[in-house]
JSON list of C-alpha atoms in Angstrom, two decimals:
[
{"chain": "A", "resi": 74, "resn": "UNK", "atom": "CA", "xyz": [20.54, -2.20, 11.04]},
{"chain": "A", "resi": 75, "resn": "UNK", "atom": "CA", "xyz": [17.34, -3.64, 12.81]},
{"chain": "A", "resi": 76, "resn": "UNK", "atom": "CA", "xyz": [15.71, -3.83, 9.79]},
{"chain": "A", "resi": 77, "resn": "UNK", "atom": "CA", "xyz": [13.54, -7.27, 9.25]},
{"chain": "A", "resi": 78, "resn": "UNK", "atom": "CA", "xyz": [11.27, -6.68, 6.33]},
{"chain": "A", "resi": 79, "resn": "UNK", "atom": "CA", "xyz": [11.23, -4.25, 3.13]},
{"chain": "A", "resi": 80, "resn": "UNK", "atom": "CA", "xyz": [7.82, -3.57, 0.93]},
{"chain": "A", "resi": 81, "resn": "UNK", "atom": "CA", "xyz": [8.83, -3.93, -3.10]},
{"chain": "A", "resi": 82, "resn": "UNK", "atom": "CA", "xyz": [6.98, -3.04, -5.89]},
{"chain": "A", "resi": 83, "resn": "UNK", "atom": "CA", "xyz": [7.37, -5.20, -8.71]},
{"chain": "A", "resi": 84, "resn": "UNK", "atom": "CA", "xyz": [4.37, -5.04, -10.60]},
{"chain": "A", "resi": 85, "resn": "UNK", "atom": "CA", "xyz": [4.01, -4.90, -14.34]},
{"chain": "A", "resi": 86, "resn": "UNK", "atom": "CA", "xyz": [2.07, -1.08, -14.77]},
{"chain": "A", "resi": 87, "resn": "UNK", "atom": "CA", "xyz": [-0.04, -0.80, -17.83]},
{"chain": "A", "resi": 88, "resn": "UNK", "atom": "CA", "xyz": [1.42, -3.12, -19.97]},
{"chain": "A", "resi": 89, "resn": "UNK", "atom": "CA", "xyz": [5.09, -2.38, -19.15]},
{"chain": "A", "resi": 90, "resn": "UNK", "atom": "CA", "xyz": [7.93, -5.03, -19.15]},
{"chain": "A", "resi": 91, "resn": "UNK", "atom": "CA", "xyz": [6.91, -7.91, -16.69]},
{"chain": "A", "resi": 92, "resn": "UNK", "atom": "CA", "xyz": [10.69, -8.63, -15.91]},
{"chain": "A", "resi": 93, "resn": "UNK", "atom": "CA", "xyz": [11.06, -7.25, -12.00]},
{"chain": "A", "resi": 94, "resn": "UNK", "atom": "CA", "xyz": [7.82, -9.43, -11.45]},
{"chain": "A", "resi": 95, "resn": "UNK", "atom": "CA", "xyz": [8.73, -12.46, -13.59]},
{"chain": "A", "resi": 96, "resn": "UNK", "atom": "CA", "xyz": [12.44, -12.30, -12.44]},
{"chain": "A", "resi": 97, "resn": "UNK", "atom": "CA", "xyz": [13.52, -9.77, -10.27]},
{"chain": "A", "resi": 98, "resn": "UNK", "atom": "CA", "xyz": [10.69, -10.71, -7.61]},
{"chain": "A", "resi": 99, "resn": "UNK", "atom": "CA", "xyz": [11.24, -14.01, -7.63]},
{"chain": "A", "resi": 100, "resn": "UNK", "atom": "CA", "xyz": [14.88, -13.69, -6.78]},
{"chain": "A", "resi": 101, "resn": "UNK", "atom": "CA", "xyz": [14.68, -11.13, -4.19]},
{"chain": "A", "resi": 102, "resn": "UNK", "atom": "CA", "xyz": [12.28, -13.30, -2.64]},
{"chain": "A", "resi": 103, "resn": "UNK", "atom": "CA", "xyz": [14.63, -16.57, -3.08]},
{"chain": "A", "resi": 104, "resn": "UNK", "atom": "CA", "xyz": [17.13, -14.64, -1.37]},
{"chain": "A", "resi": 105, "resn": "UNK", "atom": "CA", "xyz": [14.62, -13.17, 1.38]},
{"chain": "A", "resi": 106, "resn": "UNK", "atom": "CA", "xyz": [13.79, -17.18, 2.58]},
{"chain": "A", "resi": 107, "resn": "UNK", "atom": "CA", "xyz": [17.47, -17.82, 2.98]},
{"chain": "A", "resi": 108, "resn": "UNK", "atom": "CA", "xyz": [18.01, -15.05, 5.08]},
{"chain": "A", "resi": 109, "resn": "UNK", "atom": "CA", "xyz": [15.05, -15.47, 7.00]},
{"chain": "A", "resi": 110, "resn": "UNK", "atom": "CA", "xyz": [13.83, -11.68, 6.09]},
{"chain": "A", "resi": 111, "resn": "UNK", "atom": "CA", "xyz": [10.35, -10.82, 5.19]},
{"chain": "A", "resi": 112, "resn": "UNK", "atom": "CA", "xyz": [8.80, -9.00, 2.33]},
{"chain": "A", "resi": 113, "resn": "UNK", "atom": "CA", "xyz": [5.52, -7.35, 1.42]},
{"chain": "A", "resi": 114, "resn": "UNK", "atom": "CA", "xyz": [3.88, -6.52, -2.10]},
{"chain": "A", "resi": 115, "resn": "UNK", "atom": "CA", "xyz": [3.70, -2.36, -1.96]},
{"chain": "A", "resi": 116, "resn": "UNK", "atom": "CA", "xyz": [1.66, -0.88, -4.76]},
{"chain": "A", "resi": 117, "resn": "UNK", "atom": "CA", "xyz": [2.09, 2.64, -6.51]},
{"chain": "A", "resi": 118, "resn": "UNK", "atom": "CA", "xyz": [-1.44, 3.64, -7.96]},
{"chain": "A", "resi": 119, "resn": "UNK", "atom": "CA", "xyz": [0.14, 6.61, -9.32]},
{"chain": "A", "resi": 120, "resn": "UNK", "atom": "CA", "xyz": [1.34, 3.89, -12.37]},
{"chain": "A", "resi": 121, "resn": "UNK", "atom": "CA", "xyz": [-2.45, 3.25, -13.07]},
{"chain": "A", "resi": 122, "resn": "UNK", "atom": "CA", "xyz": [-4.66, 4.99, -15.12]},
{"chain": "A", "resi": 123, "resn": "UNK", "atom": "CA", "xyz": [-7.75, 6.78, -13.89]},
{"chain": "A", "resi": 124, "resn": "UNK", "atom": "CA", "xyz": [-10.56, 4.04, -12.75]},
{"chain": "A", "resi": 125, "resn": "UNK", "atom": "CA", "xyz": [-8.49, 0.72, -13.23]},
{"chain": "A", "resi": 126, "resn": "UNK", "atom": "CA", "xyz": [-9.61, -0.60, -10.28]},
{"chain": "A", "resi": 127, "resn": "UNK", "atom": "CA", "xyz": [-10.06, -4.19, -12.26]},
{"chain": "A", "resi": 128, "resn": "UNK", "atom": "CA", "xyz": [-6.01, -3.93, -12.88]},
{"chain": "A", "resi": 129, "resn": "UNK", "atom": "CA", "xyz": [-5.70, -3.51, -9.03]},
{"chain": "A", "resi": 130, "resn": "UNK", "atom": "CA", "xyz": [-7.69, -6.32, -8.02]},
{"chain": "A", "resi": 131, "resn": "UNK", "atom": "CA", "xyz": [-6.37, -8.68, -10.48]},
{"chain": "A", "resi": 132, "resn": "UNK", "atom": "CA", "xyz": [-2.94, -7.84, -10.03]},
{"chain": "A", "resi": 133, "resn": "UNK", "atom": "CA", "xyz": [-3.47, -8.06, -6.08]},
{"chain": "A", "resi": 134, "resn": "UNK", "atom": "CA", "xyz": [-5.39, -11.10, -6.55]},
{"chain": "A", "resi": 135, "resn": "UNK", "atom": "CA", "xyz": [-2.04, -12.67, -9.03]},
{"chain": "A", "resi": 136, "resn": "UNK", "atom": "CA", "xyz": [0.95, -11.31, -6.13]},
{"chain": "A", "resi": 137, "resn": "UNK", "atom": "CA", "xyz": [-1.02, -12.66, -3.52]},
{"chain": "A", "resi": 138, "resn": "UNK", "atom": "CA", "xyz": [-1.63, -16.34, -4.68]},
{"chain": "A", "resi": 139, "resn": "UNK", "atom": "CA", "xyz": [1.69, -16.45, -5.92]},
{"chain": "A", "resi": 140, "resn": "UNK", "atom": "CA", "xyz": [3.52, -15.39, -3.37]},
{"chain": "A", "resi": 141, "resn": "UNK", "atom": "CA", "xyz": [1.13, -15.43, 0.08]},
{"chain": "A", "resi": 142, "resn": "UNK", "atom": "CA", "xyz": [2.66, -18.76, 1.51]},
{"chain": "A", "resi": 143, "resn": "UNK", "atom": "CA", "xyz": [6.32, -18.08, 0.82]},
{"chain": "A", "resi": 144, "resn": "UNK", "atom": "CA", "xyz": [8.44, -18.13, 4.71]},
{"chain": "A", "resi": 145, "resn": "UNK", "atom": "CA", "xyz": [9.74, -14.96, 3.33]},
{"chain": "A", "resi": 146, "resn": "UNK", "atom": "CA", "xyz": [6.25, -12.87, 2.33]},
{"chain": "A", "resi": 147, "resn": "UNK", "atom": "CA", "xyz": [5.14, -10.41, 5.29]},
{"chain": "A", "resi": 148, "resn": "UNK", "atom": "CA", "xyz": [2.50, -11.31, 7.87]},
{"chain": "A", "resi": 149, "resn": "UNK", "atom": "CA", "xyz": [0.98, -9.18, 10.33]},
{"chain": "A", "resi": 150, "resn": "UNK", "atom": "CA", "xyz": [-1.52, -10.49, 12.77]},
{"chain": "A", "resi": 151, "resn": "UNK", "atom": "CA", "xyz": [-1.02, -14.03, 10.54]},
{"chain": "A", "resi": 152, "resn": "UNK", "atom": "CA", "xyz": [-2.39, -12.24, 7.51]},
{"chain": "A", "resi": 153, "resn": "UNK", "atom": "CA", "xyz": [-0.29, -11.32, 4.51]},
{"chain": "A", "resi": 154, "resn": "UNK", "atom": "CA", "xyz": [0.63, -7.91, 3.68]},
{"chain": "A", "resi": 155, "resn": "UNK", "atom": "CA", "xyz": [-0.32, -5.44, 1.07]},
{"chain": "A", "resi": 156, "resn": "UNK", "atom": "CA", "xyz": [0.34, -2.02, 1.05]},
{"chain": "A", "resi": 157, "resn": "UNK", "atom": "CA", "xyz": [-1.61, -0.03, -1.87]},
{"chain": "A", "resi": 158, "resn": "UNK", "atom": "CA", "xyz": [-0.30, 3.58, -2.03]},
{"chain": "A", "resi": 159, "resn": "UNK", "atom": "CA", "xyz": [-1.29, 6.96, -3.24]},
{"chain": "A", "resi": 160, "resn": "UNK", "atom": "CA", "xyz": [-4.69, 5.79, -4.35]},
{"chain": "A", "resi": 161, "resn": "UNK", "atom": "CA", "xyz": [-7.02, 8.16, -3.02]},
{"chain": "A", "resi": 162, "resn": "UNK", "atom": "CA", "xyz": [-5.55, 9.90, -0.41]},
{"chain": "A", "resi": 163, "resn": "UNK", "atom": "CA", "xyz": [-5.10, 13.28, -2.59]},
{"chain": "A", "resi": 164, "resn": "UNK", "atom": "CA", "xyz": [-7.11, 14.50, -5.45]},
{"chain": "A", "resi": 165, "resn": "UNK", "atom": "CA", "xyz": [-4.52, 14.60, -8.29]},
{"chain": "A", "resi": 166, "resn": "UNK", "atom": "CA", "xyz": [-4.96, 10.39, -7.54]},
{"chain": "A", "resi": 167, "resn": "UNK", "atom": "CA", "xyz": [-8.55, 10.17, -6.06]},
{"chain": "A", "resi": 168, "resn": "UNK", "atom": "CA", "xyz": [-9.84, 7.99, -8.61]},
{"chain": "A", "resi": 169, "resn": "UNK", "atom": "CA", "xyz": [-9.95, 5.12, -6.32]},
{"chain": "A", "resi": 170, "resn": "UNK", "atom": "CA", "xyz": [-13.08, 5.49, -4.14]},
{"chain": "A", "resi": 171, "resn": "UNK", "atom": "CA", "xyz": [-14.38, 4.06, -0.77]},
{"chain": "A", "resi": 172, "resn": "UNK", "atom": "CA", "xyz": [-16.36, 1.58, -2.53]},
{"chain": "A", "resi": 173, "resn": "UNK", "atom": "CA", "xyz": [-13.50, 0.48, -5.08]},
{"chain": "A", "resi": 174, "resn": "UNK", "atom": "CA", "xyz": [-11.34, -0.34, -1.45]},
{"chain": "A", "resi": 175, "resn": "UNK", "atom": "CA", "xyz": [-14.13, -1.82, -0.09]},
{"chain": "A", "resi": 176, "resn": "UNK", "atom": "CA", "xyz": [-14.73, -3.97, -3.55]},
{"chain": "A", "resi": 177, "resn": "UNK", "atom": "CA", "xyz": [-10.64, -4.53, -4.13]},
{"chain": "A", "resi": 178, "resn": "UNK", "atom": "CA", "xyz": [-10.33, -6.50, -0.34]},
{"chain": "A", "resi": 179, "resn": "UNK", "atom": "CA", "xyz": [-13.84, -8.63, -0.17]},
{"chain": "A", "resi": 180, "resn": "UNK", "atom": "CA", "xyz": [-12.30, -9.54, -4.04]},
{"chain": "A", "resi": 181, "resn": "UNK", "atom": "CA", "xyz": [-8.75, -10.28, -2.99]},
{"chain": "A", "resi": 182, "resn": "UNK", "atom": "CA", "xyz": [-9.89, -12.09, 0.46]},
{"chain": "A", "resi": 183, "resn": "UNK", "atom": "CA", "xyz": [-12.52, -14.09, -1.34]},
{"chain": "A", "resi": 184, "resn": "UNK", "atom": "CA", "xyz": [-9.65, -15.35, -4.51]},
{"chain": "A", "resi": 185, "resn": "UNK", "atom": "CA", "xyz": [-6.94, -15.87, -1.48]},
{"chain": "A", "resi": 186, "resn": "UNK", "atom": "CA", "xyz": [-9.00, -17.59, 0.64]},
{"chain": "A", "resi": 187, "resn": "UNK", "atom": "CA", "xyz": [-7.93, -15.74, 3.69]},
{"chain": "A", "resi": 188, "resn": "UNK", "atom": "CA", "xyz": [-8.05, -12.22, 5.68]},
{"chain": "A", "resi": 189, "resn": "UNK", "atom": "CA", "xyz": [-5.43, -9.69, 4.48]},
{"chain": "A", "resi": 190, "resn": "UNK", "atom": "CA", "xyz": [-3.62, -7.05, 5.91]},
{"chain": "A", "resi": 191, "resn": "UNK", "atom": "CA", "xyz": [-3.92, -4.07, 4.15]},
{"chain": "A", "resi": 192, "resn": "UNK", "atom": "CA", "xyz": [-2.14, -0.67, 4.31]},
{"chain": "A", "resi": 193, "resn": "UNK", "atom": "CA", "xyz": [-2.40, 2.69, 3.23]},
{"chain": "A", "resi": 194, "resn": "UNK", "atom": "CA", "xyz": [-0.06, 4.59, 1.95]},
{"chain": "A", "resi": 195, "resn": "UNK", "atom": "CA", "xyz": [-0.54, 8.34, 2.49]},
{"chain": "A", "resi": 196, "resn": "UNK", "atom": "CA", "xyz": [1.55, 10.39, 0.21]},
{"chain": "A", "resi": 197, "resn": "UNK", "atom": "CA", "xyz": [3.81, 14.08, 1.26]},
{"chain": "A", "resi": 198, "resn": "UNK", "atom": "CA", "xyz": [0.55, 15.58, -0.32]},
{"chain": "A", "resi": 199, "resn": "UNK", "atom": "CA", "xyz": [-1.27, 14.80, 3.01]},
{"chain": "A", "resi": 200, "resn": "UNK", "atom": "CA", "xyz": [0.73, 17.45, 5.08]},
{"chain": "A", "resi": 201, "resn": "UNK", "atom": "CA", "xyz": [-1.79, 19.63, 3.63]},
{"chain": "A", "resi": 202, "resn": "UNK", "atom": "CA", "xyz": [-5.30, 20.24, 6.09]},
{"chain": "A", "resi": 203, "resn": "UNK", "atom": "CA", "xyz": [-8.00, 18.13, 5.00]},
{"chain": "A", "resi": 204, "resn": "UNK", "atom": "CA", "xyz": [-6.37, 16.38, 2.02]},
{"chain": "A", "resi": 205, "resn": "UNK", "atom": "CA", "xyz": [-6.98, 13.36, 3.62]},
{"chain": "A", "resi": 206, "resn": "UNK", "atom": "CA", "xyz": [-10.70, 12.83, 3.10]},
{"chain": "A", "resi": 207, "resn": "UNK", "atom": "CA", "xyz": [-12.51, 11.73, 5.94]},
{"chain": "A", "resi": 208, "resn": "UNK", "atom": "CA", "xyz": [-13.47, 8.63, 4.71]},
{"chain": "A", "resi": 209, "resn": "UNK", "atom": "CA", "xyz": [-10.66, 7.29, 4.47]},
{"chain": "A", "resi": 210, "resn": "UNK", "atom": "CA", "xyz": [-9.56, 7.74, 8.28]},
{"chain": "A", "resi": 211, "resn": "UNK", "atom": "CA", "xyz": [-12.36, 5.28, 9.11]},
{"chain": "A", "resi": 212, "resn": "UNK", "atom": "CA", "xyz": [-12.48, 3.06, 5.99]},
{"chain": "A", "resi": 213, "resn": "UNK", "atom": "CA", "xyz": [-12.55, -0.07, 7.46]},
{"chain": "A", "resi": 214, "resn": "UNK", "atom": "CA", "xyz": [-11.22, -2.00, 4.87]},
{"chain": "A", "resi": 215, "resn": "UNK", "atom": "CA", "xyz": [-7.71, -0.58, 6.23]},
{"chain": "A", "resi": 216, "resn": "UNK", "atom": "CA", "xyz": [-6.11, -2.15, 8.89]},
{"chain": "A", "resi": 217, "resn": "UNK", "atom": "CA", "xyz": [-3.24, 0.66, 9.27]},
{"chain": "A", "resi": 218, "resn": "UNK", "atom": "CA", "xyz": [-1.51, 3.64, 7.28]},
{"chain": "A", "resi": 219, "resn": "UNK", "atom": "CA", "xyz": [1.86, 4.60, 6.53]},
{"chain": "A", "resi": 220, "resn": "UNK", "atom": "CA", "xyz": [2.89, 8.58, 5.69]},
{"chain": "A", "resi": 221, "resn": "UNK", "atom": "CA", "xyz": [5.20, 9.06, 3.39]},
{"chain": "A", "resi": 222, "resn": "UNK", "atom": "CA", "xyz": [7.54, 11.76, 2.91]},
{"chain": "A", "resi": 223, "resn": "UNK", "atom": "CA", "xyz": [9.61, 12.34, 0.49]},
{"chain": "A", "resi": 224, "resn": "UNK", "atom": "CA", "xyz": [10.34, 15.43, -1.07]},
{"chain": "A", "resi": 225, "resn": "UNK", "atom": "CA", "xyz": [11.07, 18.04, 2.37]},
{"chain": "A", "resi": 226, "resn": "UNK", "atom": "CA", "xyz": [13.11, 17.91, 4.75]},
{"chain": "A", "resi": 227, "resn": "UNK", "atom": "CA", "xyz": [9.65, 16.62, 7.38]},
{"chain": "A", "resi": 228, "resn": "UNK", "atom": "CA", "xyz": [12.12, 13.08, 7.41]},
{"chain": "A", "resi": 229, "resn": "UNK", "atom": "CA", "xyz": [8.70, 11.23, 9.14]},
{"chain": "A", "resi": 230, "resn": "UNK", "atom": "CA", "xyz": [7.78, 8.38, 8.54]},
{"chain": "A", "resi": 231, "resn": "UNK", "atom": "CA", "xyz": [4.05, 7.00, 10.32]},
{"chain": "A", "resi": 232, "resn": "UNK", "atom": "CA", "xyz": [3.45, 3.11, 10.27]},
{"chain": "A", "resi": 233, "resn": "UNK", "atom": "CA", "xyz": [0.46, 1.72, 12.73]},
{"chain": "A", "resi": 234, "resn": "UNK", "atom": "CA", "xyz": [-3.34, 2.54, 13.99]},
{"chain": "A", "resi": 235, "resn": "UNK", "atom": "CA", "xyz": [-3.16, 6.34, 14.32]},
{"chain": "A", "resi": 236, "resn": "UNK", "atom": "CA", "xyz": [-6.36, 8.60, 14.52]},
{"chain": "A", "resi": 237, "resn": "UNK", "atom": "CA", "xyz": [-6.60, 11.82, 12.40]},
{"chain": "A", "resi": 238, "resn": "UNK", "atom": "CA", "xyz": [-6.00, 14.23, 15.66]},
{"chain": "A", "resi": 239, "resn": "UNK", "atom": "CA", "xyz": [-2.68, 11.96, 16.79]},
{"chain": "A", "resi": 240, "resn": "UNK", "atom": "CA", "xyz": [-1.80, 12.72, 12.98]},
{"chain": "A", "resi": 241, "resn": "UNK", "atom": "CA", "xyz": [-2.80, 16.34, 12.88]},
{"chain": "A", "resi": 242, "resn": "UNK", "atom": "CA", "xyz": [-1.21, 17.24, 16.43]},
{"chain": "A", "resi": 243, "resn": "UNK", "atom": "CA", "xyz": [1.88, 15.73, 15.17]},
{"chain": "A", "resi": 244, "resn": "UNK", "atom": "CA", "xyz": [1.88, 18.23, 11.97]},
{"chain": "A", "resi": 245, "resn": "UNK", "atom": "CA", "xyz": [2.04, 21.38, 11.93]},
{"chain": "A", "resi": 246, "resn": "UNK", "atom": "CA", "xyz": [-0.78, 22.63, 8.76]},
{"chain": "A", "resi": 247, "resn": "UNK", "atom": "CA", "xyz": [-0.42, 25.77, 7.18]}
]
C-alpha cells in the first residue's frame, strides 16, 4: 500500500492499565524490526488532565529512552520522532502553553541525549479561523504539523513545513 511507517499511541493515561505499553508496544515493535517498517510514539493530550505537563515530559522522556535506538522507531532528519497531539492547538485543550513546549523538548533532548523531531498534531477543531493561535505557527520547538480530520467528510490529511496562508488558502473558513 506504500505505506512505511505508522505513529501508535501506547501510553499509560492517568494511571490507566500499562498493558499496550508494557506488552502491546513491545510486540508491535518486535514485529516492526522484522519487517523492516518504522514506528513513531504519537501522543493524545486530550487523555491528560489540565496542566500535566510533568506527565508529558516524563512519559516522553520514558518512550524515548526505551525505544529511540530500536531499527524499527521513526527517524526524520536522523532524529527520532514524536508526535504530541491536540495539546494546545484549540481552547477546549489549550492547557499546554508555548513555554510548557518549549520546557517539554529542551527536557526530553537534554534526558535523550540527542535532537528530536517533534510534531504537531492539529486537531478537525482547526478548520475554524484563528483557532490556531499564532504562536504556535512559529513555535520553534516544532519541526512540522500534521492536520487531522476526522469527523467530516474534509478527508485531508497535512504532514510537513506548511505556513499558516498555504494552510488557510487550502481551507475554506466560514
Amino acid at each position: 500500500a506504500g505505506i512505511s511507517a505508522f505513529f501508535a499511541e501506547p501510553l499509560p493515561y492517568q494511571g490507566t492499565d500499562d498493558y499496550p505499553y508494557s506488552v502491546a508496544f513491545p510486540a508491535l515493535m518486535r514485529a516492526a524490526e522484522k519487517e523492516n517498517f518504522k514506528i513513531a510514539i504519537w501522543v493524545y493530550g486530550a487523555h491528560y488532565a489540565k496542566g500535566d505537563v510533568d506527565r508529558v515530559i516524563s512519559e516522553a522522556k520514558r518512550a524515548l529512552s526505551d525505544w529511540k535506538d530500536s531499527p524499527a522507531y521513526l527517524r526524520i532528519d536522523g532524529k527520532p520522532v514524536y508526535v504530541l497531539a491536540f495539546l494546545g492547538a484549540y481552547p477546549a485543550w489549550g492547557w499546554f502553553k508555548p513555554e510548557d513546549l518549549t520546557r517539554f523538548r529542551s527536557e526530553v533532548e537534554a534526558f535523550i541525549g540527542e535532537r528530536i523531531y517533534l510534531i504537531w498534531m492539529m486537531d478537525s477543531w482547526s478548520k475554524f479561523p484563528d483557532a490556531i493561535p499564532e504562536h504556535w505557527w512559529s513555535h520553534p520547538a516544532i519541526d512540522s504539523f500534521i492536520r487531522y480530520i476526522g469527523w467530516n467528510d474534509e478527508g485531508r490529511y497535512w504532514f510537513g513545513d506548511f505556513t499558516k496562508d498555504q494552510f488557510k488558502a487550502e481551507y475554506v473558513f466560514d
